[in-house]
Short mmCIF file of C-alpha atoms in Angstrom, two decimals:
data_model
loop_
_atom_site.label_atom_id
_atom_site.label_comp_id
_atom_site.label_asym_id
_atom_site.label_seq_id
_atom_site.Cartn_x
_atom_site.Cartn_y
_atom_site.Cartn_z
CA GLU W 1 7.83 118.18 23.36
CA ALA W 2 4.20 117.10 23.51
CA GLY W 3 2.89 115.94 26.85
CA VAL W 4 0.54 113.10 27.65
CA VAL W 5 -2.56 113.38 25.49
CA GLN W 6 -5.97 112.13 26.58
CA SER W 7 -9.33 112.10 24.88
CA PRO W 8 -12.09 112.86 25.28
CA ARG W 9 -11.73 115.54 27.94
CA TYR W 10 -15.34 115.13 29.05
CA LYS W 11 -17.86 112.32 28.69
CA ILE W 12 -21.45 112.07 29.88
CA ILE W 13 -23.23 108.73 29.57
CA GLU W 14 -26.23 106.90 30.96
CA LYS W 15 -25.61 104.09 33.41
CA LYS W 16 -25.16 100.64 31.86
CA GLN W 17 -23.63 102.19 28.73
CA PRO W 18 -20.05 101.42 27.68
CA VAL W 19 -17.35 104.08 27.57
CA ALA W 20 -13.72 104.20 26.47
CA PHE W 21 -10.87 106.56 27.20
CA TRP W 22 -7.74 106.97 25.10
CA CYS W 23 -4.22 107.95 26.13
CA ASN W 24 -1.10 108.71 24.11
CA PRO W 25 1.98 108.89 26.37
CA ILE W 26 5.08 110.97 25.89
CA SER W 27 7.20 109.56 23.08
CA GLY W 28 9.73 107.06 24.34
CA HIS W 29 8.02 106.46 27.67
CA ASN W 30 7.81 102.72 28.27
CA THR W 31 5.68 102.86 31.40
CA LEU W 32 2.05 103.94 31.29
CA TYR W 33 -0.39 104.32 34.19
CA TRP W 34 -4.14 104.77 34.50
CA TYR W 35 -5.46 106.44 37.65
CA ARG W 36 -8.95 107.22 38.90
CA GLN W 37 -9.54 110.42 40.85
CA ASN W 38 -12.83 110.61 42.71
CA LEU W 39 -14.21 114.01 43.63
CA GLY W 40 -12.29 115.53 46.53
CA GLN W 41 -9.71 112.74 46.61
CA GLY W 42 -6.26 112.05 45.29
CA PRO W 43 -5.59 109.82 42.27
CA GLU W 44 -5.52 106.06 42.82
CA LEU W 45 -3.67 103.70 40.52
CA LEU W 46 -5.82 101.35 38.45
CA ILE W 47 -3.23 99.70 36.22
CA ARG W 48 0.40 100.02 35.16
CA TYR W 49 1.92 98.91 31.87
CA GLU W 50 5.54 98.15 31.05
CA ASN W 51 5.50 98.39 27.26
CA GLU W 52 2.51 96.25 26.27
CA GLU W 53 2.42 94.16 29.45
CA ALA W 54 0.09 94.94 32.33
CA VAL W 55 2.36 94.40 35.33
CA ASP W 56 0.14 95.78 38.11
CA ASP W 57 -3.62 95.61 37.69
CA SER W 58 -4.47 94.68 41.26
CA GLN W 59 -6.71 97.76 41.71
CA LEU W 60 -8.60 97.39 38.42
CA PRO W 61 -12.22 96.21 38.90
CA LYS W 62 -11.97 93.44 36.35
CA ASP W 63 -15.67 92.66 36.21
CA ARG W 64 -16.37 95.83 34.27
CA PHE W 65 -13.03 97.52 33.54
CA SER W 66 -10.54 96.51 30.88
CA ALA W 67 -7.46 98.10 29.40
CA GLU W 68 -5.10 97.46 26.56
CA ARG W 69 -1.83 98.76 25.21
CA LEU W 70 -1.42 96.59 22.16
CA LYS W 71 1.70 98.07 20.57
CA GLY W 72 3.26 99.40 23.72
CA VAL W 73 2.45 103.00 22.85
CA ASP W 74 -1.08 104.36 23.23
CA SER W 75 -3.62 102.79 25.53
CA THR W 76 -7.37 102.46 25.95
CA LEU W 77 -9.30 102.06 29.18
CA LYS W 78 -12.85 100.73 28.89
CA ILE W 79 -15.79 100.46 31.26
CA GLN W 80 -18.69 98.17 30.37
CA PRO W 81 -21.26 98.63 31.73
CA ALA W 82 -20.79 101.93 33.55
CA GLU W 83 -22.29 102.47 36.99
CA LEU W 84 -23.15 105.69 38.81
CA GLY W 85 -20.14 105.22 41.09
CA ASP W 86 -17.77 105.30 38.12
CA SER W 87 -18.20 109.07 37.83
CA ALA W 88 -14.66 110.41 38.31
CA VAL W 89 -11.68 111.85 36.48
CA TYR W 90 -9.56 109.23 34.74
CA LEU W 91 -5.93 110.21 34.50
CA CYS W 92 -3.22 108.76 32.34
CA ALA W 93 0.46 109.17 33.15
CA SER W 94 3.71 107.98 31.63
CA SER W 95 7.36 107.68 32.60
CA LEU W 96 10.59 106.55 30.99
CA GLY W 97 10.74 103.57 33.32
CA SER W 98 9.28 102.44 36.60
CA GLY W 99 12.30 102.79 38.85
CA ALA W 100 11.75 104.82 41.97
CA TYR W 101 13.37 107.96 40.51
CA ASN W 102 11.43 108.01 37.24
CA GLU W 103 9.10 111.00 37.24
CA GLN W 104 5.53 110.41 36.15
CA PHE W 105 4.02 112.94 33.75
CA PHE W 106 0.26 113.31 33.82
CA GLY W 107 -2.29 114.09 31.16
CA PRO W 108 -5.22 116.48 31.73
CA GLY W 109 -7.64 113.64 32.39
CA THR W 110 -11.08 112.61 31.18
CA ARG W 111 -13.99 113.67 33.38
CA LEU W 112 -16.68 110.98 33.26
CA THR W 113 -20.22 111.66 34.43
CA VAL W 114 -22.58 108.68 34.66
CA LEU W 115 -26.28 109.62 34.87
CA GLY H 1 -0.06 100.35 55.11
CA ASN H 2 1.22 103.40 53.28
CA SER H 3 -0.87 106.57 53.40
CA VAL H 4 -0.74 110.36 53.19
CA THR H 5 -2.83 112.81 55.20
CA GLN H 6 -3.20 116.45 54.21
CA MET H 7 -4.91 119.36 55.87
CA GLU H 8 -8.41 119.92 54.58
CA GLY H 9 -9.14 122.84 52.35
CA PRO H 10 -10.00 125.15 50.99
CA VAL H 11 -7.22 127.41 52.16
CA THR H 12 -8.06 131.01 51.32
CA LEU H 13 -5.34 133.65 51.46
CA SER H 14 -4.71 137.18 50.33
CA GLU H 15 -1.93 137.86 47.88
CA GLU H 16 1.53 138.05 49.52
CA ALA H 17 0.41 136.03 52.56
CA PHE H 18 2.46 133.15 53.97
CA LEU H 19 1.32 129.66 53.01
CA THR H 20 1.59 126.41 54.92
CA ILE H 21 -0.14 123.21 53.83
CA ASN H 22 0.40 120.36 56.27
CA CYS H 23 1.20 116.83 55.13
CA THR H 24 1.99 113.77 57.24
CA TYR H 25 2.61 110.27 56.08
CA THR H 26 2.59 106.66 57.22
CA ALA H 27 5.12 104.33 55.64
CA THR H 28 7.86 101.93 56.59
CA GLY H 29 11.45 102.82 55.93
CA TYR H 30 12.34 105.97 54.03
CA PRO H 31 9.81 106.74 51.30
CA SER H 32 10.38 109.46 48.71
CA LEU H 33 8.05 112.42 49.21
CA PHE H 34 6.47 114.72 46.64
CA TRP H 35 4.23 117.70 46.17
CA TYR H 36 2.15 117.84 42.98
CA VAL H 37 0.06 120.80 41.82
CA GLN H 38 -3.07 120.70 39.68
CA TYR H 39 -4.06 123.97 38.05
CA PRO H 40 -7.63 124.30 36.76
CA GLY H 41 -8.14 122.27 33.59
CA GLU H 42 -4.61 120.85 33.62
CA GLY H 43 -2.91 117.62 34.63
CA LEU H 44 -0.91 117.11 37.78
CA GLN H 45 2.58 118.60 37.69
CA LEU H 46 5.46 117.71 39.95
CA LEU H 47 6.21 120.75 42.11
CA LEU H 48 9.04 119.46 44.30
CA LYS H 49 10.40 116.32 45.89
CA ALA H 50 12.71 114.99 48.59
CA THR H 51 14.18 111.52 48.65
CA LYS H 52 15.80 111.27 52.08
CA ALA H 53 15.42 112.57 55.60
CA ASP H 54 16.27 116.27 56.15
CA ASP H 55 16.28 116.95 52.40
CA LYS H 56 14.59 120.18 51.35
CA GLY H 57 12.77 120.27 48.04
CA SER H 58 12.17 123.67 46.46
CA ASN H 59 10.69 125.11 43.28
CA LYS H 60 8.95 128.34 42.23
CA GLY H 61 9.30 129.77 45.75
CA PHE H 62 7.73 126.71 47.38
CA GLU H 63 9.68 124.62 49.89
CA ALA H 64 9.15 121.43 51.88
CA THR H 65 11.50 119.62 54.25
CA TYR H 66 11.46 115.84 54.78
CA ARG H 67 11.09 115.36 58.55
CA LYS H 68 11.51 111.72 59.49
CA GLU H 69 11.04 112.33 63.22
CA THR H 70 7.58 113.83 62.70
CA THR H 71 6.78 111.94 59.45
CA SER H 72 5.91 115.24 57.82
CA PHE H 73 6.51 117.12 54.57
CA HIS H 74 4.75 120.47 54.97
CA LEU H 75 4.56 122.79 51.97
CA GLU H 76 5.45 126.46 52.51
CA LYS H 77 5.70 129.62 50.48
CA GLY H 78 6.62 133.01 51.82
CA SER H 79 4.44 135.16 49.57
CA VAL H 80 1.65 133.63 47.52
CA GLN H 81 0.32 135.02 44.25
CA VAL H 82 -3.09 134.75 42.63
CA SER H 83 -1.49 132.44 40.06
CA ASP H 84 -0.73 129.92 42.84
CA SER H 85 -4.43 129.13 43.13
CA ALA H 86 -4.66 125.39 42.49
CA VAL H 87 -5.07 122.03 44.21
CA TYR H 88 -1.94 120.71 45.92
CA PHE H 89 -1.33 117.00 46.47
CA CYS H 90 1.19 115.46 48.80
CA ALA H 91 2.36 111.99 47.74
CA LEU H 92 4.88 109.30 48.55
CA ILE H 93 6.63 106.42 46.84
CA PRO H 94 7.25 103.60 49.33
CA THR H 95 10.68 102.03 49.65
CA SER H 96 9.11 98.60 49.23
CA GLY H 97 7.25 97.53 46.08
CA GLY H 98 10.13 97.96 43.69
CA TYR H 99 8.72 100.68 41.48
CA ASN H 100 7.51 104.28 41.47
CA LYS H 101 4.02 103.63 42.79
CA LEU H 102 2.64 107.01 43.86
CA ILE H 103 0.30 107.18 46.83
CA PHE H 104 -1.53 110.50 47.07
CA GLY H 105 -3.22 112.46 49.78
CA ALA H 106 -6.71 113.87 49.21
CA GLY H 107 -5.45 117.25 48.02
CA THR H 108 -5.78 120.78 49.43
CA ARG H 109 -7.39 123.52 47.40
CA LEU H 110 -5.69 126.92 47.64
CA ALA H 111 -7.49 130.10 46.64
CA VAL H 112 -5.49 133.33 46.59
CA HIS H 113 -7.34 136.64 46.32
CA PRO H 114 -5.89 139.99 45.18
#
């Protein structure tokens, strides 16, 4: 069974440019998560989707970040415009549901470098 | 609030040495506790978990025991291998909040030399 797929794996952009990350979760997983992992730190949740609905986006910087999961399957996370402090690894994860005992499965991440 | 504190790395060991990575947590009630591992170039993988006090999670020779009295979940392995070199994250899911919101520690890098 295929795992969580993310692309691109690496992205280097100039500050003030836009950037987008794509995630395809494990088939059948209704819940999708985007995390940001700063260098030397653990992942922090940005947004959680239940099917196509964003049910927890309290940690998403809404002035420059946006996300969508239009058909309840794959998802895109966008930053516009990017700032130097956005350099990080962006992780996508998915789970069958969001109950406490539903394991989250993580993709390999997209490493963003903003110059 | 809820938080996880791990020992700072890197931890450098010789093959077959004993490993301990300390993890303590702050949370109300009885959170579920986890260890995740991140191998170079790969995503995080669940290594083991424990959902109630005194539970022991184990996998691939690694063990951790949920200690409510010391709010700890230390990771141990009796004999490490070079292939265990990775970053290890301790995490919790709080009892409040209603869903599986993972809260991670900062991670501990382990380097095992032949």
